[in-house]
Amino acid sequence: MMLTPEQFVASQKANLETLNGLTNKAFEGVEKLVELNLQATKAALTESQSHAQALLSVKDAQELLSIQASLFQPLAEKAAAYSRHLYDIASGTSSEFSKAFETRVAEGQAQFASLVDSAAKNAPAGSDTAVAMMKSAVAAANNAFESVQKAVKQASDMAEANFNAVATSATNAAKNATVVTAKKR
């Protein structure tokens, strides 16, 4: 069984549309990353200027320690927020690529199943066993792919949960360090 020229052209057109869509999603992800970095850089410059002015107005060592301690918690929270935004951008872009891949695989599986069915209808008499084996192999391959998809989804969910736990832990540690430093004063 071979593809007709129309089927081949349609398949190539669909592949090109998918590639264009993924290229656009990749550029959107890069744009979001550039925007995030610009915002973070602007905020860092503004805060650096403010902190430098505060440090220049320090009158004694106690006030210097107080200013330094007050910088840690917001810094940790901002680092956690930046990491979260970065993770969201990466996971959103990755999700788009995964969806496109899954769609193309599903279409390929459907086309192959249609090809197998067509071949089965045109198979010579007495080839029932071979056709059944072919259909069984296709079903097994589809089941294996679904199992891999589920495993990847579970791993992604676990990675996100771990990321959130680490970010929360880091933010809480910074808050605790600020509280401890404030109590020592």
PDB file of C-alpha atoms in Angstrom:
ATOM      1  CA  MET A   1       0.000   0.000   0.000  1.00  0.00           C
ATOM      2  CA  MET A   2       1.417   3.337  -1.049  1.00  0.00           C
ATOM      3  CA  LEU A   3       0.250   6.845  -0.476  1.00  0.00           C
ATOM      4  CA  THR A   4      -1.425   8.601  -3.343  1.00  0.00           C
ATOM      5  CA  PRO A   5       0.166  11.863  -4.477  1.00  0.00           C
ATOM      6  CA  GLU A   6      -2.729  13.774  -2.884  1.00  0.00           C
ATOM      7  CA  GLN A   7      -2.246  11.993   0.442  1.00  0.00           C
ATOM      8  CA  PHE A   8       1.499  12.658   0.316  1.00  0.00           C
ATOM      9  CA  VAL A   9       0.948  16.384  -0.407  1.00  0.00           C
ATOM     10  CA  ALA A  10      -1.657  16.615   2.364  1.00  0.00           C
ATOM     11  CA  SER A  11       0.717  14.906   4.796  1.00  0.00           C
ATOM     12  CA  GLN A  12       3.580  17.239   3.905  1.00  0.00           C
ATOM     13  CA  LYS A  13       1.289  20.257   4.190  1.00  0.00           C
ATOM     14  CA  ALA A  14       0.182  19.130   7.674  1.00  0.00           C
ATOM     15  CA  ASN A  15       3.820  18.590   8.691  1.00  0.00           C
ATOM     16  CA  LEU A  16       4.740  22.076   7.476  1.00  0.00           C
ATOM     17  CA  GLU A  17       1.818  23.643   9.361  1.00  0.00           C
ATOM     18  CA  THR A  18       2.873  21.804  12.518  1.00  0.00           C
ATOM     19  CA  LEU A  19       6.474  22.987  12.094  1.00  0.00           C
ATOM     20  CA  ASN A  20       5.337  26.580  11.582  1.00  0.00           C
ATOM     21  CA  GLY A  21       3.121  26.404  14.652  1.00  0.00           C
ATOM     22  CA  LEU A  22       5.938  25.002  16.787  1.00  0.00           C
ATOM     23  CA  THR A  23       8.366  27.620  15.498  1.00  0.00           C
ATOM     24  CA  ASN A  24       5.896  30.348  16.493  1.00  0.00           C
ATOM     25  CA  LYS A  25       5.474  28.801  19.947  1.00  0.00           C
ATOM     26  CA  ALA A  26       9.250  28.636  20.373  1.00  0.00           C
ATOM     27  CA  PHE A  27       9.567  32.333  19.481  1.00  0.00           C
ATOM     28  CA  GLU A  28       6.745  33.198  21.885  1.00  0.00           C
ATOM     29  CA  GLY A  29       8.649  31.392  24.624  1.00  0.00           C
ATOM     30  CA  VAL A  30      11.839  33.303  23.788  1.00  0.00           C
ATOM     31  CA  GLU A  31       9.901  36.592  23.780  1.00  0.00           C
ATOM     32  CA  LYS A  32       8.457  35.815  27.208  1.00  0.00           C
ATOM     33  CA  LEU A  33      11.915  34.922  28.509  1.00  0.00           C
ATOM     34  CA  VAL A  34      13.424  38.151  27.167  1.00  0.00           C
ATOM     35  CA  GLU A  35      10.550  40.152  28.681  1.00  0.00           C
ATOM     36  CA  LEU A  36      10.999  38.426  32.056  1.00  0.00           C
ATOM     37  CA  ASN A  37      14.731  39.116  32.034  1.00  0.00           C
ATOM     38  CA  LEU A  38      14.209  42.766  31.100  1.00  0.00           C
ATOM     39  CA  GLN A  39      11.710  43.216  33.931  1.00  0.00           C
ATOM     40  CA  ALA A  40      14.040  41.489  36.393  1.00  0.00           C
ATOM     41  CA  THR A  41      16.995  43.604  35.270  1.00  0.00           C
ATOM     42  CA  LYS A  42      15.029  46.863  35.542  1.00  0.00           C
ATOM     43  CA  ALA A  43      13.799  45.915  39.007  1.00  0.00           C
ATOM     44  CA  ALA A  44      17.308  44.916  40.102  1.00  0.00           C
ATOM     45  CA  LEU A  45      18.785  48.220  38.896  1.00  0.00           C
ATOM     46  CA  THR A  46      16.093  50.246  40.642  1.00  0.00           C
ATOM     47  CA  GLU A  47      16.503  48.284  43.879  1.00  0.00           C
ATOM     48  CA  SER A  48      20.297  48.503  43.707  1.00  0.00           C
ATOM     49  CA  GLN A  49      20.104  52.263  43.442  1.00  0.00           C
ATOM     50  CA  SER A  50      17.674  52.436  46.352  1.00  0.00           C
ATOM     51  CA  HIS A  51      19.802  50.143  48.511  1.00  0.00           C
ATOM     52  CA  ALA A  52      22.969  52.046  47.669  1.00  0.00           C
ATOM     53  CA  GLN A  53      21.334  55.290  48.769  1.00  0.00           C
ATOM     54  CA  ALA A  54      20.143  53.626  51.974  1.00  0.00           C
ATOM     55  CA  LEU A  55      23.648  52.328  52.689  1.00  0.00           C
ATOM     56  CA  LEU A  56      25.155  55.758  52.107  1.00  0.00           C
ATOM     57  CA  SER A  57      22.853  57.247  54.740  1.00  0.00           C
ATOM     58  CA  VAL A  58      23.858  54.699  57.433  1.00  0.00           C
ATOM     59  CA  LYS A  59      24.924  56.304  60.682  1.00  0.00           C
ATOM     60  CA  ASP A  60      26.152  53.288  62.681  1.00  0.00           C
ATOM     61  CA  ALA A  61      26.929  49.562  62.460  1.00  0.00           C
ATOM     62  CA  GLN A  62      23.563  48.541  63.932  1.00  0.00           C
ATOM     63  CA  GLU A  63      21.706  50.386  61.210  1.00  0.00           C
ATOM     64  CA  LEU A  64      23.985  48.785  58.580  1.00  0.00           C
ATOM     65  CA  LEU A  65      23.148  45.306  59.900  1.00  0.00           C
ATOM     66  CA  SER A  66      19.462  46.153  59.936  1.00  0.00           C
ATOM     67  CA  ILE A  67      19.524  47.292  56.297  1.00  0.00           C
ATOM     68  CA  GLN A  68      21.472  44.215  55.220  1.00  0.00           C
ATOM     69  CA  ALA A  69      19.070  41.904  57.019  1.00  0.00           C
ATOM     70  CA  SER A  70      16.079  43.592  55.425  1.00  0.00           C
ATOM     71  CA  LEU A  71      17.490  42.801  51.959  1.00  0.00           C
ATOM     72  CA  PHE A  72      17.568  39.010  52.309  1.00  0.00           C
ATOM     73  CA  GLN A  73      13.869  38.154  52.480  1.00  0.00           C
ATOM     74  CA  PRO A  74      12.762  40.235  49.462  1.00  0.00           C
ATOM     75  CA  LEU A  75      15.756  38.950  47.506  1.00  0.00           C
ATOM     76  CA  ALA A  76      14.857  35.316  48.188  1.00  0.00           C
ATOM     77  CA  GLU A  77      11.203  35.949  47.375  1.00  0.00           C
ATOM     78  CA  LYS A  78      12.099  37.663  44.116  1.00  0.00           C
ATOM     79  CA  ALA A  79      14.497  34.870  43.173  1.00  0.00           C
ATOM     80  CA  ALA A  80      11.745  32.335  43.858  1.00  0.00           C
ATOM     81  CA  ALA A  81       9.243  34.362  41.817  1.00  0.00           C
ATOM     82  CA  TYR A  82      11.727  34.677  38.949  1.00  0.00           C
ATOM     83  CA  SER A  83      12.370  30.941  39.032  1.00  0.00           C
ATOM     84  CA  ARG A  84       8.644  30.284  39.036  1.00  0.00           C
ATOM     85  CA  HIS A  85       8.084  32.536  36.012  1.00  0.00           C
ATOM     86  CA  LEU A  86      10.993  30.886  34.245  1.00  0.00           C
ATOM     87  CA  TYR A  87       9.582  27.455  35.011  1.00  0.00           C
ATOM     88  CA  ASP A  88       6.118  28.514  33.798  1.00  0.00           C
ATOM     89  CA  ILE A  89       7.527  29.753  30.492  1.00  0.00           C
ATOM     90  CA  ALA A  90       9.564  26.594  29.949  1.00  0.00           C
ATOM     91  CA  SER A  91       6.751  24.265  30.938  1.00  0.00           C
ATOM     92  CA  GLY A  92       4.192  26.139  28.813  1.00  0.00           C
ATOM     93  CA  THR A  93       6.409  25.976  25.748  1.00  0.00           C
ATOM     94  CA  SER A  94       7.228  22.338  26.417  1.00  0.00           C
ATOM     95  CA  SER A  95       3.527  21.596  26.808  1.00  0.00           C
ATOM     96  CA  GLU A  96       2.802  23.066  23.380  1.00  0.00           C
ATOM     97  CA  PHE A  97       5.501  20.897  21.828  1.00  0.00           C
ATOM     98  CA  SER A  98       4.163  17.821  23.624  1.00  0.00           C
ATOM     99  CA  LYS A  99       0.616  18.484  22.430  1.00  0.00           C
ATOM    100  CA  ALA A 100       1.800  18.862  18.837  1.00  0.00           C
ATOM    101  CA  PHE A 101       3.837  15.673  19.096  1.00  0.00           C
ATOM    102  CA  GLU A 102       0.933  13.741  20.597  1.00  0.00           C
ATOM    103  CA  THR A 103      -1.404  15.013  17.870  1.00  0.00           C
ATOM    104  CA  ARG A 104       0.987  13.997  15.111  1.00  0.00           C
ATOM    105  CA  VAL A 105       1.530  10.575  16.694  1.00  0.00           C
ATOM    106  CA  ALA A 106      -2.227  10.053  17.026  1.00  0.00           C
ATOM    107  CA  GLU A 107      -2.705  10.998  13.380  1.00  0.00           C
ATOM    108  CA  GLY A 108       0.096   8.640  12.386  1.00  0.00           C
ATOM    109  CA  GLN A 109      -1.412   5.843  14.452  1.00  0.00           C
ATOM    110  CA  ALA A 110      -4.811   6.401  12.837  1.00  0.00           C
ATOM    111  CA  GLN A 111      -3.293   6.398   9.351  1.00  0.00           C
ATOM    112  CA  PHE A 112      -1.343   3.229  10.080  1.00  0.00           C
ATOM    113  CA  ALA A 113      -4.428   1.526  11.535  1.00  0.00           C
ATOM    114  CA  SER A 114      -6.348   2.523   8.405  1.00  0.00           C
ATOM    115  CA  LEU A 115      -3.559   1.107   6.264  1.00  0.00           C
ATOM    116  CA  VAL A 116      -3.621  -2.167   8.226  1.00  0.00           C
ATOM    117  CA  ASP A 117      -7.420  -2.377   7.897  1.00  0.00           C
ATOM    118  CA  SER A 118      -7.188  -1.715   4.172  1.00  0.00           C
ATOM    119  CA  ALA A 119      -4.496  -4.341   3.808  1.00  0.00           C
ATOM    120  CA  ALA A 120      -6.608  -6.801   5.827  1.00  0.00           C
ATOM    121  CA  LYS A 121      -9.580  -6.271   3.531  1.00  0.00           C
ATOM    122  CA  ASN A 122      -7.420  -6.930   0.485  1.00  0.00           C
ATOM    123  CA  ALA A 123      -5.433  -9.776   2.027  1.00  0.00           C
ATOM    124  CA  PRO A 124      -5.533 -13.136   0.275  1.00  0.00           C
ATOM    125  CA  ALA A 125      -7.611 -15.913   1.754  1.00  0.00           C
ATOM    126  CA  GLY A 126      -5.931 -17.814   4.579  1.00  0.00           C
ATOM    127  CA  SER A 127      -3.951 -14.822   5.880  1.00  0.00           C
ATOM    128  CA  ASP A 128      -6.268 -14.245   8.843  1.00  0.00           C
ATOM    129  CA  THR A 129      -3.551 -15.176  11.329  1.00  0.00           C
ATOM    130  CA  ALA A 130      -1.054 -12.717   9.845  1.00  0.00           C
ATOM    131  CA  VAL A 131      -3.665  -9.941   9.834  1.00  0.00           C
ATOM    132  CA  ALA A 132      -4.593 -10.677  13.454  1.00  0.00           C
ATOM    133  CA  MET A 133      -0.919 -10.582  14.440  1.00  0.00           C
ATOM    134  CA  MET A 134      -0.486  -7.250  12.649  1.00  0.00           C
ATOM    135  CA  LYS A 135      -3.526  -5.750  14.395  1.00  0.00           C
ATOM    136  CA  SER A 136      -2.283  -7.095  17.721  1.00  0.00           C
ATOM    137  CA  ALA A 137       1.138  -5.513  17.136  1.00  0.00           C
ATOM    138  CA  VAL A 138      -0.488  -2.159  16.320  1.00  0.00           C
ATOM    139  CA  ALA A 139      -2.613  -2.332  19.489  1.00  0.00           C
ATOM    140  CA  ALA A 140       0.451  -3.238  21.581  1.00  0.00           C
ATOM    141  CA  ALA A 141       2.415  -0.310  20.125  1.00  0.00           C
ATOM    142  CA  ASN A 142      -0.464   2.074  20.856  1.00  0.00           C
ATOM    143  CA  ASN A 143      -0.697   0.794  24.448  1.00  0.00           C
ATOM    144  CA  ALA A 144       3.053   1.183  24.919  1.00  0.00           C
ATOM    145  CA  PHE A 145       2.928   4.759  23.656  1.00  0.00           C
ATOM    146  CA  GLU A 146       0.042   5.593  26.012  1.00  0.00           C
ATOM    147  CA  SER A 147       1.992   4.101  28.925  1.00  0.00           C
ATOM    148  CA  VAL A 148       5.010   6.248  28.081  1.00  0.00           C
ATOM    149  CA  GLN A 149       2.791   9.341  27.866  1.00  0.00           C
ATOM    150  CA  LYS A 150       1.348   8.612  31.313  1.00  0.00           C
ATOM    151  CA  ALA A 151       4.811   8.093  32.786  1.00  0.00           C
ATOM    152  CA  VAL A 152       6.065  11.371  31.311  1.00  0.00           C
ATOM    153  CA  LYS A 153       3.007  13.188  32.685  1.00  0.00           C
ATOM    154  CA  GLN A 154       3.571  11.731  36.148  1.00  0.00           C
ATOM    155  CA  ALA A 155       7.251  12.672  36.046  1.00  0.00           C
ATOM    156  CA  SER A 156       6.366  16.225  34.971  1.00  0.00           C
ATOM    157  CA  ASP A 157       3.807  16.542  37.758  1.00  0.00           C
ATOM    158  CA  MET A 158       6.336  15.269  40.301  1.00  0.00           C
ATOM    159  CA  ALA A 159       9.012  17.678  39.035  1.00  0.00           C
ATOM    160  CA  GLU A 160       6.582  20.589  39.329  1.00  0.00           C
ATOM    161  CA  ALA A 161       5.614  19.564  42.860  1.00  0.00           C
ATOM    162  CA  ASN A 162       9.294  19.294  43.831  1.00  0.00           C
ATOM    163  CA  PHE A 163      10.026  22.689  42.273  1.00  0.00           C
ATOM    164  CA  ASN A 164       7.172  24.273  44.223  1.00  0.00           C
ATOM    165  CA  ALA A 165       8.341  22.636  47.451  1.00  0.00           C
ATOM    166  CA  VAL A 166      11.913  23.887  46.976  1.00  0.00           C
ATOM    167  CA  ALA A 167      10.734  27.406  46.129  1.00  0.00           C
ATOM    168  CA  THR A 168       8.484  27.497  49.188  1.00  0.00           C
ATOM    169  CA  SER A 169      11.240  26.137  51.388  1.00  0.00           C
ATOM    170  CA  ALA A 170      13.740  28.725  50.135  1.00  0.00           C
ATOM    171  CA  THR A 171      11.299  31.576  50.693  1.00  0.00           C
ATOM    172  CA  ASN A 172      10.477  30.345  54.194  1.00  0.00           C
ATOM    173  CA  ALA A 173      14.171  29.957  55.023  1.00  0.00           C
ATOM    174  CA  ALA A 174      14.781  33.555  53.966  1.00  0.00           C
ATOM    175  CA  LYS A 175      11.858  34.751  56.092  1.00  0.00           C
ATOM    176  CA  ASN A 176      13.155  32.804  59.094  1.00  0.00           C
ATOM    177  CA  ALA A 177      16.657  34.179  58.601  1.00  0.00           C
ATOM    178  CA  THR A 178      15.281  37.716  58.516  1.00  0.00           C
ATOM    179  CA  VAL A 179      13.244  37.116  61.690  1.00  0.00           C
ATOM    180  CA  VAL A 180      16.257  35.612  63.509  1.00  0.00           C
ATOM    181  CA  THR A 181      18.471  38.512  62.452  1.00  0.00           C
ATOM    182  CA  ALA A 182      15.849  41.037  63.587  1.00  0.00           C
ATOM    183  CA  LYS A 183      15.558  39.333  66.996  1.00  0.00           C
ATOM    184  CA  LYS A 184      19.332  39.480  67.523  1.00  0.00           C
ATOM    185  CA  ARG A 185      19.242  43.244  67.191  1.00  0.00           C
TER     186      ARG A 185
END
